[in-house]
Coordinates of N, CA and C in Angstrom, one line a residue:
M945 N 1.4 -10.2 3.8 CA 0.4 -9.8 2.8 C 0.5 -8.2 2.7
D946 N 0.5 -7.8 1.4 CA 0.5 -6.4 1.2 C -0.9 -5.8 1.3
L947 N -1.0 -4.5 1.2 CA -2.3 -3.8 1.4 C -3.4 -4.3 0.4
H948 N -3.1 -4.5 -0.8 CA -4.0 -5.0 -1.8 C -3.7 -6.4 -2.3
G949 N -4.3 -7.4 -1.6 CA -4.1 -8.8 -1.9 C -2.7 -9.3 -1.6
G950 N -2.4 -10.5 -2.0 CA -1.1 -11.1 -1.7 C -0.2 -10.9 -2.8
N951 N 1.0 -10.3 -2.5 CA 2.0 -10.0 -3.5 C 2.8 -11.3 -3.7
I952 N 2.3 -12.2 -4.6 CA 3.0 -13.5 -4.9 C 4.3 -13.3 -5.5
Y953 N 4.5 -12.2 -6.2 CA 5.8 -11.9 -6.9 C 6.9 -11.6 -5.9
K954 N 6.5 -10.8 -4.9 CA 7.5 -10.5 -3.9 C 7.8 -11.8 -3.1
L955 N 6.8 -12.6 -2.8 CA 7.1 -13.8 -2.0 C 8.0 -14.7 -2.8
K956 N 7.9 -14.8 -4.1 CA 8.8 -15.6 -4.9 C 10.2 -15.1 -4.9
R957 N 10.3 -13.7 -5.0 CA 11.6 -13.1 -4.9 C 12.3 -13.4 -3.6
D958 N 11.4 -13.5 -2.5 CA 12.0 -13.8 -1.2 C 12.3 -15.3 -1.0
G959 N 12.1 -16.1 -2.0 CA 12.5 -17.5 -1.9 C 11.4 -18.5 -1.6
I960 N 10.1 -18.0 -1.6 CA 9.0 -18.9 -1.4 C 8.4 -19.4 -2.7
D961 N 8.7 -20.6 -3.1 CA 8.3 -21.1 -4.4 C 7.0 -21.7 -4.5
E962 N 6.5 -22.3 -3.4 CA 5.2 -23.0 -3.4 C 4.3 -22.3 -2.4
M963 N 3.1 -21.9 -2.9 CA 2.1 -21.2 -2.1 C 0.7 -21.4 -2.6
L964 N -0.3 -21.2 -1.8 CA -1.7 -21.2 -2.1 C -2.1 -19.7 -2.0
D965 N -2.6 -19.1 -3.0 CA -2.9 -17.7 -3.0 C -4.5 -17.6 -2.9
Y966 N -4.9 -17.1 -1.7 CA -6.4 -16.9 -1.5 C -6.7 -15.5 -1.5
S967 N -5.8 -14.6 -2.0 CA -6.1 -13.2 -1.9 C -6.9 -12.7 -3.1
S968 N -7.1 -13.4 -4.1 CA -7.8 -13.0 -5.3 C -9.0 -13.9 -5.5
N969 N -10.2 -13.3 -5.5 CA -11.5 -14.1 -5.7 C -11.8 -14.1 -7.2
I970 N -11.3 -15.0 -7.9 CA -11.5 -15.1 -9.4 C -12.3 -16.3 -9.8
N971 N -13.1 -16.1 -10.9 CA -13.8 -17.2 -11.4 C -12.9 -18.4 -11.8
P972 N -13.2 -19.6 -11.2 CA -12.3 -20.7 -11.4 C -12.4 -21.3 -12.9
L973 N -13.4 -20.8 -13.6 CA -13.5 -21.3 -15.0 C -12.4 -20.6 -15.9
G974 N -11.8 -19.6 -15.4 CA -10.7 -19.0 -16.1 C -11.1 -18.0 -17.2
V975 N -10.1 -17.6 -18.0 CA -10.3 -16.6 -19.1 C -11.1 -17.2 -20.2
P976 N -12.2 -16.5 -20.7 CA -13.0 -17.1 -21.7 C -12.3 -17.3 -23.0
K977 N -12.5 -18.4 -23.7 CA -11.9 -18.8 -24.9 C -12.1 -17.7 -26.0
S978 N -13.3 -17.1 -26.0 CA -13.7 -16.1 -27.0 C -12.7 -14.9 -26.9
F979 N -12.3 -14.6 -25.7 CA -11.3 -13.5 -25.6 C -10.0 -13.8 -26.2
K980 N -9.5 -15.0 -25.9 CA -8.2 -15.4 -26.4 C -8.2 -15.4 -27.9
E981 N -9.3 -15.9 -28.5 CA -9.4 -16.0 -30.0 C -9.5 -14.6 -30.6
A982 N -10.2 -13.7 -29.9 CA -10.4 -12.3 -30.4 C -9.1 -11.5 -30.3
V983 N -8.2 -11.7 -29.3 CA -6.9 -11.1 -29.2 C -6.1 -11.5 -30.4
I984 N -6.0 -12.8 -30.7 CA -5.2 -13.3 -31.8 C -5.7 -12.7 -33.2
K985 N -7.1 -12.7 -33.3 CA -7.7 -12.2 -34.5 C -7.5 -10.7 -34.8
N986 N -7.4 -10.0 -33.7 CA -7.3 -8.5 -33.8 C -5.9 -8.0 -33.4
M987 N -4.9 -8.8 -33.5 CA -3.6 -8.4 -33.1 C -3.1 -7.2 -33.8
D988 N -3.5 -6.9 -35.0 CA -3.0 -5.7 -35.8 C -3.6 -4.5 -35.2
D989 N -4.7 -4.6 -34.4 CA -5.2 -3.4 -33.8 C -4.3 -2.8 -32.7
L990 N -3.3 -3.6 -32.3 CA -2.4 -3.1 -31.3 C -1.4 -2.1 -31.9
E991 N -1.4 -1.9 -33.2 CA -0.5 -1.0 -33.8 C -1.1 0.4 -33.8
R992 N -2.4 0.5 -33.3 CA -3.1 1.8 -33.3 C -3.5 2.1 -31.9
Y993 N -3.6 3.5 -31.6 CA -4.2 3.9 -30.3 C -5.6 3.4 -30.2
P994 N -6.1 3.1 -29.0 CA -7.5 2.8 -28.8 C -8.3 4.1 -29.1
D995 N -9.6 4.0 -29.3 CA -10.5 5.1 -29.4 C -10.5 5.9 -28.1
I996 N -10.1 7.1 -28.1 CA -9.9 7.9 -26.8 C -11.2 8.0 -26.1
D997 N -12.3 7.9 -26.8 CA -13.7 8.0 -26.1 C -14.3 6.6 -25.8
Y998 N -13.6 5.6 -26.3 CA -14.1 4.2 -26.1 C -15.6 4.0 -26.4
I999 N -16.0 4.5 -27.5 CA -17.4 4.4 -27.9 C -17.9 3.0 -28.0
E1000 N -17.3 2.2 -28.8 CA -17.7 0.8 -29.0 C -17.7 0.0 -27.7
L1001 N -16.6 0.2 -26.9 CA -16.5 -0.5 -25.6 C -17.6 -0.1 -24.7
R1002 N -17.9 1.2 -24.6 CA -19.0 1.7 -23.7 C -20.3 1.3 -24.2
Q1003 N -20.5 1.1 -25.5 CA -21.8 0.7 -26.1 C -22.0 -0.8 -25.6
E1004 N -21.0 -1.6 -25.6 CA -21.1 -3.0 -25.2 C -21.5 -3.0 -23.7
I1005 N -20.8 -2.2 -22.9 CA -21.1 -2.1 -21.4 C -22.5 -1.6 -21.2
A1006 N -22.9 -0.7 -22.0 CA -24.3 -0.1 -21.9 C -25.3 -1.2 -22.2
K1007 N -25.1 -2.0 -23.3 CA -26.0 -3.0 -23.6 C -26.1 -4.1 -22.5
Y1008 N -24.9 -4.4 -21.9 CA -24.8 -5.4 -20.9 C -25.6 -5.0 -19.6
N1009 N -25.7 -3.6 -19.4 CA -26.4 -3.1 -18.2 C -27.7 -2.4 -18.6
N1010 N -28.2 -2.6 -19.8 CA -29.4 -2.0 -20.3 C -29.5 -0.5 -20.0
T1011 N -28.5 0.2 -20.4 CA -28.5 1.6 -20.2 C -27.8 2.3 -21.4
N1012 N -27.5 3.6 -21.3 CA -26.9 4.3 -22.4 C -25.4 4.5 -22.1
L1013 N -24.6 4.7 -23.2 CA -23.1 4.8 -23.0 C -22.8 6.1 -22.2
E1014 N -23.7 7.1 -22.3 CA -23.5 8.4 -21.6 C -23.4 8.2 -20.1
N1015 N -23.8 7.1 -19.6 CA -23.8 6.8 -18.1 C -22.6 6.0 -17.7
I1016 N -21.6 5.9 -18.5 CA -20.5 4.9 -18.3 C -19.2 5.6 -18.4
V1017 N -18.3 5.3 -17.5 CA -16.9 5.7 -17.6 C -16.0 4.4 -17.4
V1018 N -15.0 4.3 -18.3 CA -14.2 3.1 -18.2 C -12.8 3.5 -17.6
G1019 N -12.1 2.4 -17.1 CA -10.8 2.7 -16.5 C -9.9 1.5 -16.5
N1020 N -8.6 1.7 -16.2 CA -7.6 0.7 -16.1 C -7.8 -0.1 -14.8
G1021 N -8.8 -1.0 -14.9 CA -9.3 -1.7 -13.7 C -10.2 -0.9 -12.9
A1022 N -11.0 -1.5 -12.0 CA -11.9 -0.8 -11.2 C -11.2 0.2 -10.3
T1023 N -9.9 -0.2 -9.9 CA -9.1 0.7 -9.0 C -9.0 2.1 -9.6
E1024 N -8.7 2.2 -10.9 CA -8.5 3.5 -11.5 C -9.8 4.3 -11.4
V1025 N -10.9 3.7 -11.6 CA -12.2 4.3 -11.6 C -12.5 4.8 -10.1
L1026 N -12.2 4.0 -9.2 CA -12.3 4.3 -7.8 C -11.5 5.6 -7.4
F1027 N -10.3 5.6 -7.8 CA -9.4 6.8 -7.5 C -9.9 8.0 -8.3
L1028 N -10.4 7.9 -9.5 CA -10.9 9.0 -10.3 C -12.2 9.5 -9.6
Y1029 N -13.0 8.7 -9.1 CA -14.2 9.1 -8.4 C -13.8 10.0 -7.2
M1030 N -12.9 9.5 -6.3 CA -12.5 10.2 -5.1 C -11.9 11.5 -5.5
K1031 N -11.2 11.6 -6.6 CA -10.6 12.8 -7.0 C -11.6 13.8 -7.5
A1032 N -12.7 13.3 -8.2 CA -13.6 14.2 -8.9 C -14.8 14.6 -8.0
I1033 N -15.2 13.8 -7.0 CA -16.4 14.0 -6.2 C -16.1 15.2 -5.2
E1034 N -17.1 16.0 -5.0 CA -17.0 17.1 -4.0 C -17.3 16.5 -2.7
G1035 N -16.8 17.2 -1.7 CA -16.9 16.7 -0.3 C -15.6 16.2 0.3
K1036 N -15.4 16.4 1.6 CA -14.1 16.1 2.2 C -14.1 14.9 3.1
K1037 N -15.3 14.4 3.5 CA -15.3 13.3 4.5 C -16.0 12.1 3.9
V1038 N -15.4 11.0 4.1 CA -15.9 9.7 3.6 C -16.1 8.7 4.7
L1039 N -17.3 8.1 4.7 CA -17.6 7.0 5.7 C -17.6 5.7 5.0
I1040 N -16.7 4.8 5.4 CA -16.6 3.5 4.8 C -17.2 2.4 5.7
I1041 N -18.2 1.6 5.1 CA -18.8 0.6 5.9 C -17.9 -0.6 5.9
S1042 N -17.5 -1.1 7.1 CA -16.4 -2.1 7.2 C -16.7 -3.2 8.1
P1043 N -15.9 -4.4 8.0 CA -14.6 -4.5 7.3 C -14.9 -4.7 5.8
T1044 N -13.9 -4.2 5.0 CA -14.1 -4.2 3.6 C -12.7 -4.0 2.9
F1045 N -12.8 -3.8 1.6 CA -11.6 -3.6 0.7 C -10.8 -2.4 1.1
A1046 N -9.5 -2.6 1.2 CA -8.6 -1.6 1.8 C -8.4 -0.4 0.9
E1047 N -8.6 -0.6 -0.5 CA -8.3 0.5 -1.4 C -9.2 1.7 -1.3
Y1048 N -10.4 1.5 -0.7 CA -11.3 2.7 -0.5 C -10.7 3.8 0.3
E1049 N -10.1 3.3 1.4 CA -9.4 4.3 2.3 C -8.2 5.0 1.6
R1050 N -7.4 4.2 0.9 CA -6.3 4.7 0.2 C -6.7 5.7 -0.9
A1051 N -7.7 5.4 -1.6 CA -8.2 6.3 -2.7 C -8.7 7.6 -2.1
A1052 N -9.5 7.5 -1.0 CA -10.0 8.7 -0.4 C -8.9 9.6 0.1
K1053 N -8.0 9.0 0.8 CA -6.9 9.8 1.4 C -6.0 10.4 0.3
S1054 N -5.8 9.7 -0.8 CA -5.0 10.2 -1.9 C -5.6 11.4 -2.5
A1055 N -6.9 11.6 -2.3 CA -7.7 12.7 -2.8 C -7.8 13.8 -1.7
G1056 N -7.1 13.6 -0.6 CA -7.2 14.6 0.5 C -8.4 14.5 1.3
K1057 N -9.1 13.4 1.3 CA -10.3 13.3 2.1 C -10.1 12.7 3.5
I1058 N -11.0 13.0 4.4 CA -10.9 12.4 5.8 C -11.8 11.2 5.8
V1059 N -11.3 10.1 6.4 CA -12.0 8.8 6.4 C -12.4 8.4 7.8
N1060 N -13.7 7.9 7.8 CA -14.2 7.4 9.1 C -14.8 6.0 8.7
Y1061 N -15.1 5.2 9.8 CA -15.6 3.9 9.5 C -16.9 3.6 10.3
F1062 N -17.8 2.8 9.7 CA -19.0 2.4 10.4 C -19.1 0.8 10.3
P1063 N -19.2 0.1 11.4 CA -19.1 -1.3 11.3 C -20.4 -2.1 11.0
Y1064 N -20.3 -3.2 10.3 CA -21.4 -4.1 10.0 C -21.8 -4.7 11.4
E1065 N -23.0 -5.4 11.4 CA -23.4 -6.2 12.5 C -22.5 -7.4 12.6
E1066 N -22.7 -8.2 13.6 CA -21.9 -9.4 13.8 C -22.1 -10.4 12.6
D1067 N -23.3 -10.4 12.0 CA -23.6 -11.3 10.9 C -23.3 -10.6 9.6
Y1068 N -22.6 -9.5 9.6 CA -22.2 -8.6 8.5 C -23.4 -8.0 7.7
S1069 N -24.5 -8.0 8.3 CA -25.6 -7.2 7.8 C -25.4 -5.8 8.1
L1070 N -26.2 -4.9 7.4 CA -26.1 -3.4 7.6 C -27.3 -2.9 8.3
D1071 N -27.1 -2.3 9.5 CA -28.2 -1.7 10.2 C -28.4 -0.3 9.8
I1072 N -29.4 0.0 9.0 CA -29.6 1.3 8.4 C -29.9 2.3 9.4
E1073 N -30.7 2.0 10.5 CA -31.1 2.9 11.5 C -29.9 3.4 12.3
K1074 N -29.0 2.4 12.6 CA -27.8 2.7 13.4 C -26.9 3.6 12.5
L1075 N -26.8 3.3 11.2 CA -26.0 4.2 10.3 C -26.6 5.6 10.3
N1076 N -27.9 5.7 10.2 CA -28.5 7.0 10.2 C -28.2 7.9 11.4
K1077 N -28.2 7.2 12.5 CA -27.8 7.9 13.8 C -26.3 8.2 13.9
F1078 N -25.5 7.4 13.2 CA -24.1 7.5 13.3 C -23.6 8.7 12.4
L1079 N -24.3 8.9 11.2 CA -23.9 9.9 10.3 C -23.8 11.3 10.9
T1080 N -22.8 12.0 10.6 CA -22.7 13.4 11.1 C -22.4 14.3 9.8
D1081 N -21.1 14.6 9.6 CA -20.8 15.5 8.6 C -20.1 14.8 7.4
E1082 N -20.2 13.5 7.3 CA -19.6 12.8 6.2 C -20.4 13.1 4.9
D1083 N -19.6 13.2 3.8 CA -20.2 13.6 2.5 C -20.5 12.4 1.6
I1084 N -19.8 11.3 1.8 CA -19.9 10.2 0.9 C -19.8 8.9 1.8
V1085 N -20.7 8.0 1.4 CA -20.8 6.7 2.1 C -20.3 5.6 1.1
V1086 N -19.4 4.8 1.5 CA -18.8 3.7 0.6 C -19.3 2.4 1.1
L1087 N -19.9 1.6 0.2 CA -20.4 0.3 0.5 C -20.0 -0.7 -0.6
C1088 N -19.5 -1.8 -0.2 CA -19.1 -2.9 -1.1 C -20.2 -3.9 -1.1
N1089 N -20.8 -4.3 -2.3 CA -22.0 -5.1 -2.3 C -22.1 -6.0 -3.5
P1090 N -21.9 -7.3 -3.4 CA -21.5 -8.1 -2.2 C -20.2 -7.6 -1.7
N1091 N -20.1 -7.7 -0.3 CA -18.9 -7.2 0.3 C -17.7 -8.1 0.1
N1092 N -16.6 -7.5 0.0 CA -15.3 -8.1 0.0 C -14.5 -7.7 1.3
P1093 N -14.2 -8.7 2.2 CA -14.1 -10.1 1.9 C -15.3 -11.0 2.5
T1094 N -16.3 -10.4 3.1 CA -17.3 -11.2 3.8 C -18.3 -12.0 2.9
G1095 N -18.5 -11.4 1.7 CA -19.5 -12.0 0.8 C -20.9 -11.7 1.0
K1096 N -21.2 -10.9 2.1 CA -22.5 -10.6 2.4 C -23.1 -9.6 1.4
F1097 N -24.4 -9.8 1.1 CA -25.1 -8.9 0.1 C -26.3 -8.2 0.8
Q1098 N -26.3 -6.9 0.6 CA -27.4 -6.1 1.1 C -28.5 -5.9 0.0
D1099 N -29.7 -6.3 0.2 CA -30.7 -6.4 -0.9 C -31.1 -5.0 -1.3
L1100 N -31.8 -4.9 -2.4 CA -32.1 -3.7 -3.1 C -33.0 -2.8 -2.2
K1101 N -33.9 -3.4 -1.5 CA -34.8 -2.6 -0.6 C -34.0 -1.9 0.4
K1102 N -33.0 -2.5 1.0 CA -32.2 -1.9 2.0 C -31.3 -0.7 1.4
I1103 N -30.8 -0.9 0.1 CA -30.1 0.1 -0.6 C -31.0 1.3 -0.9
E1104 N -32.2 1.0 -1.2 CA -33.2 2.1 -1.5 C -33.5 2.9 -0.3
K1105 N -33.6 2.2 0.8 CA -33.9 2.9 2.1 C -32.7 3.8 2.5
L1106 N -31.5 3.2 2.3 CA -30.2 3.9 2.6 C -30.1 5.2 1.7
I1107 N -30.4 5.1 0.4 CA -30.2 6.3 -0.4 C -31.3 7.3 -0.1
E1108 N -32.4 6.9 0.3 CA -33.4 7.9 0.7 C -32.9 8.7 1.9
I1109 N -32.3 8.0 2.9 CA -31.7 8.7 4.0 C -30.6 9.7 3.6
L1110 N -29.7 9.2 2.7 CA -28.6 10.0 2.3 C -29.0 11.2 1.5
Q1111 N -30.0 11.0 0.7 CA -30.5 12.2 -0.1 C -31.0 13.3 0.8
K1112 N -31.8 12.9 1.8 CA -32.3 13.9 2.7 C -31.2 14.7 3.4
K1113 N -30.0 14.0 3.6 CA -28.9 14.6 4.3 C -27.9 15.2 3.2
E1114 N -28.2 15.1 2.0 CA -27.4 15.6 0.9 C -26.0 15.0 0.8
K1115 N -26.1 13.6 0.9 CA -24.9 12.8 0.9 C -24.9 11.9 -0.3
K1116 N -23.7 11.4 -0.7 CA -23.6 10.6 -1.9 C -23.3 9.1 -1.5
L1117 N -23.7 8.2 -2.3 CA -23.4 6.8 -2.1 C -22.6 6.1 -3.2
F1118 N -21.5 5.6 -2.8 CA -20.6 4.8 -3.7 C -20.7 3.4 -3.4
I1119 N -21.1 2.6 -4.4 CA -21.3 1.1 -4.3 C -20.4 0.4 -5.2
D1120 N -19.6 -0.5 -4.6 CA -18.7 -1.4 -5.4 C -19.4 -2.7 -5.6
E1121 N -19.8 -3.0 -6.9 CA -20.4 -4.2 -7.3 C -19.5 -5.2 -8.1
A1122 N -18.3 -5.2 -7.7 CA -17.3 -6.0 -8.5 C -17.6 -7.5 -8.5
F1123 N -18.3 -7.9 -7.5 CA -18.6 -9.3 -7.3 C -20.1 -9.7 -7.6
I1124 N -20.9 -8.7 -8.1 CA -22.3 -9.0 -8.1 C -22.7 -10.0 -9.2
E1125 N -21.9 -10.2 -10.2 CA -22.2 -11.2 -11.2 C -22.2 -12.7 -10.7
F1126 N -21.6 -12.9 -9.6 CA -21.6 -14.2 -9.0 C -22.9 -14.6 -8.4
M1127 N -23.8 -13.6 -8.2 CA -25.1 -13.9 -7.6 C -26.1 -14.3 -8.7
D1128 N -27.0 -15.2 -8.3 CA -28.1 -15.6 -9.2 C -29.0 -14.5 -9.4
G1129 N -29.4 -14.2 -10.7 CA -30.3 -13.1 -11.0 C -29.8 -11.8 -10.6
W1130 N -28.5 -11.6 -10.8 CA -27.8 -10.3 -10.4 C -28.4 -9.1 -11.1
M1131 N -28.9 -9.2 -12.3 CA -29.4 -8.1 -13.1 C -30.7 -7.5 -12.4
D1132 N -31.3 -8.3 -11.6 CA -32.5 -7.8 -10.9 C -32.2 -7.3 -9.5
K1133 N -30.9 -7.3 -9.1 CA -30.4 -7.0 -7.8 C -29.5 -5.8 -7.7
T1134 N -29.0 -5.4 -8.9 CA -28.1 -4.2 -8.9 C -28.7 -2.9 -8.5
S1135 N -28.0 -2.1 -7.8 CA -28.5 -0.8 -7.3 C -28.6 0.2 -8.5
F1136 N -28.1 -0.2 -9.6 CA -28.2 0.7 -10.8 C -29.7 0.8 -11.2
L1137 N -30.5 -0.2 -10.9 CA -31.9 -0.2 -11.2 C -32.7 0.9 -10.5
L1138 N -32.1 1.5 -9.5 CA -32.8 2.6 -8.8 C -32.7 3.9 -9.6
E1139 N -31.8 3.9 -10.6 CA -31.7 5.1 -11.5 C -31.6 6.4 -10.7
N1140 N -30.8 6.4 -9.6 CA -30.6 7.5 -8.8 C -29.3 8.2 -9.0
K1141 N -29.2 9.4 -9.3 CA -28.0 10.1 -9.7 C -27.1 10.3 -8.5
N1142 N -27.6 10.1 -7.3 CA -26.7 10.2 -6.1 C -25.9 8.9 -5.8
I1143 N -26.1 7.9 -6.7 CA -25.4 6.6 -6.5 C -24.4 6.5 -7.7
F1144 N -23.2 6.1 -7.3 CA -22.1 5.7 -8.3 C -21.8 4.3 -8.1
I1145 N -21.8 3.5 -9.1 CA -21.6 2.1 -9.0 C -20.3 1.7 -9.7
L1146 N -19.5 0.9 -9.0 CA -18.2 0.5 -9.6 C -18.3 -1.0 -9.9
R1147 N -17.8 -1.3 -11.1 CA -17.8 -2.7 -11.6 C -16.4 -3.0 -12.2
A1148 N -16.1 -4.4 -12.3 CA -14.9 -4.8 -12.9 C -15.1 -6.1 -13.6
L1149 N -14.3 -6.3 -14.7 CA -14.3 -7.6 -15.4 C -13.3 -8.5 -14.8
T1150 N -12.6 -8.1 -13.8 CA -11.5 -8.8 -13.2 C -12.0 -10.1 -12.6
K1151 N -13.1 -10.1 -11.8 CA -13.5 -11.2 -11.0 C -14.2 -12.3 -11.8
Y1152 N -15.4 -11.9 -12.4 CA -16.2 -12.8 -13.0 C -15.6 -13.4 -14.3
F1153 N -14.9 -12.5 -15.0 CA -14.3 -12.9 -16.3 C -12.9 -13.4 -16.2
A1154 N -12.4 -13.4 -15.0 CA -11.0 -13.9 -14.6 C -9.9 -13.3 -15.4
I1155 N -9.9 -11.9 -15.5 CA -8.8 -11.3 -16.2 C -8.1 -10.2 -15.3
P1156 N -7.7 -10.5 -14.1 CA -7.0 -9.4 -13.3 C -5.7 -8.9 -14.0
G1157 N -5.1 -9.7 -14.9 CA -3.9 -9.2 -15.5 C -4.2 -8.3 -16.7
V1158 N -5.4 -8.1 -17.1 CA -5.7 -7.3 -18.3 C -6.1 -5.9 -17.8
R1159 N -6.7 -5.7 -16.7 CA -7.1 -4.4 -16.1 C -8.2 -3.7 -16.9
L1160 N -9.4 -4.0 -16.5 CA -10.6 -3.3 -17.1 C -11.7 -3.2 -16.1
G1161 N -12.1 -1.9 -15.8 CA -13.2 -1.7 -14.9 C -14.1 -0.5 -15.5
Y1162 N -15.2 -0.3 -14.8 CA -16.1 0.8 -15.3 C -17.0 1.3 -14.2
G1163 N -17.4 2.5 -14.4 CA -18.4 3.1 -13.4 C -19.7 3.4 -14.1
L1164 N -20.8 3.3 -13.3 CA -22.1 3.5 -13.8 C -22.8 4.6 -12.9
T1165 N -23.3 5.6 -13.5 CA -24.0 6.7 -12.8 C -24.9 7.5 -13.7
Y1166 N -26.0 8.1 -13.1 CA -26.8 9.0 -13.8 C -26.4 10.4 -13.6
D1167 N -25.4 10.6 -12.8 CA -24.9 12.0 -12.5 C -23.9 12.4 -13.6
Q1168 N -24.5 13.2 -14.5 CA -23.7 13.6 -15.7 C -22.6 14.6 -15.3
E1169 N -22.9 15.5 -14.3 CA -22.0 16.5 -13.9 C -20.7 15.8 -13.3
L1170 N -20.9 14.7 -12.5 CA -19.8 14.0 -12.0 C -19.0 13.3 -13.0
L1171 N -19.7 12.7 -14.0 CA -19.0 12.0 -15.1 C -18.1 13.0 -15.9
T1172 N -18.6 14.2 -16.1 CA -17.9 15.3 -16.8 C -16.6 15.6 -16.0
K1173 N -16.7 15.7 -14.7 CA -15.5 16.0 -13.8 C -14.5 14.8 -13.9
I1174 N -15.0 13.6 -13.9 CA -14.1 12.5 -13.9 C -13.4 12.5 -15.3
N1175 N -14.1 12.7 -16.4 CA -13.4 12.7 -17.7 C -12.4 13.9 -17.8
E1176 N -12.6 14.9 -17.0 CA -11.7 16.1 -17.0 C -10.4 15.7 -16.3
V1177 N -10.4 14.8 -15.4 CA -9.2 14.5 -14.6 C -8.5 13.2 -15.0
R1178 N -9.2 12.4 -15.8 CA -8.7 11.1 -16.2 C -7.6 11.2 -17.3
E1179 N -6.7 10.3 -17.3 CA -5.6 10.3 -18.3 C -6.2 9.7 -19.6
P1180 N -5.7 10.1 -20.7 CA -6.1 9.6 -22.0 C -5.6 8.1 -22.2
W1181 N -6.4 7.3 -22.9 CA -5.9 5.9 -23.3 C -5.5 5.1 -22.1
S1182 N -6.1 5.2 -20.9 CA -5.8 4.4 -19.8 C -6.2 3.0 -20.0
V1183 N -7.2 2.8 -20.8 CA -7.6 1.4 -21.1 C -6.9 1.0 -22.4
N1184 N -6.1 0.0 -22.3 CA -5.3 -0.4 -23.5 C -6.1 -1.2 -24.5
G1185 N -5.5 -1.4 -25.7 CA -6.1 -2.1 -26.8 C -6.6 -3.5 -26.4
V1186 N -5.8 -4.3 -25.7 CA -6.2 -5.6 -25.3 C -7.4 -5.6 -24.4
A1187 N -7.4 -4.7 -23.4 CA -8.5 -4.5 -22.5 C -9.8 -4.1 -23.2
E1188 N -9.6 -3.3 -24.2 CA -10.7 -2.8 -25.1 C -11.4 -4.0 -25.8
I1189 N -10.5 -4.9 -26.3 CA -11.0 -6.1 -27.0 C -11.7 -7.0 -26.0
A1190 N -11.2 -7.1 -24.8 CA -11.8 -7.9 -23.7 C -13.2 -7.5 -23.4
G1191 N -13.4 -6.2 -23.3 CA -14.7 -5.7 -22.9 C -15.7 -5.9 -24.0
K1192 N -15.3 -5.7 -25.3 CA -16.2 -5.8 -26.4 C -16.6 -7.2 -26.7
V1193 N -15.7 -8.2 -26.3 CA -16.0 -9.6 -26.6 C -16.6 -10.3 -25.4
M1194 N -16.0 -10.2 -24.2 CA -16.4 -11.1 -23.1 C -17.8 -10.7 -22.6
L1195 N -18.2 -9.5 -22.7 CA -19.6 -9.2 -22.2 C -20.7 -9.8 -23.0
N1196 N -20.3 -10.4 -24.1 CA -21.3 -11.1 -25.0 C -21.1 -12.6 -24.9
D1197 N -20.1 -13.0 -24.0 CA -19.8 -14.5 -24.0 C -20.8 -15.2 -23.1

């Protein structure tokens, strides 16, 4: 297995023709029919560059999250947004709550940051008091919620307590919510409801809408200074026309 999921293409090149791939946690209902129809209907749009500011796409994401487009940045999958965040955020030390997704470490190290780890409890719950005592000079705490691969969810009250601790210590919180839509009543459980600018939330259409091959992710935050820095370092048109159609159509499906 490679660092990020199972590389089924390499396995096939190595002569393994039949396999069961458990490395991607994707909605079994598959790609929404509305997206397939929209791509065919808007095929001529592929002759033009996407809107460099992705206004309509961000408006749909904003509506989906009951917020304003000024609080949103889009990327070529959640992975690009993660790497942009690590590149733009100030601070040199990152604390990752683990076991979890391997790309957090790679993104942090690619931005020249030092990585440390804090373990979950045996039942994969997060002990806030232990974390408070463990924290030293880390600048950013990374949490996946629901966690990948354990599936454990830390409720909003616990996140609120965590951010109170981090604010007092002048630290930032990065939360990956790529799997939150699989939870019942997820809109009442997202950390974005805290409206705290010290929190950055990562989301993806990959999992719930079953489009890992399209690559579309986004970030949510009330930290306008951070969003400005991210937009200064991001590449133009990283979200392609097909992904733009996906976001504008599937969030209303």
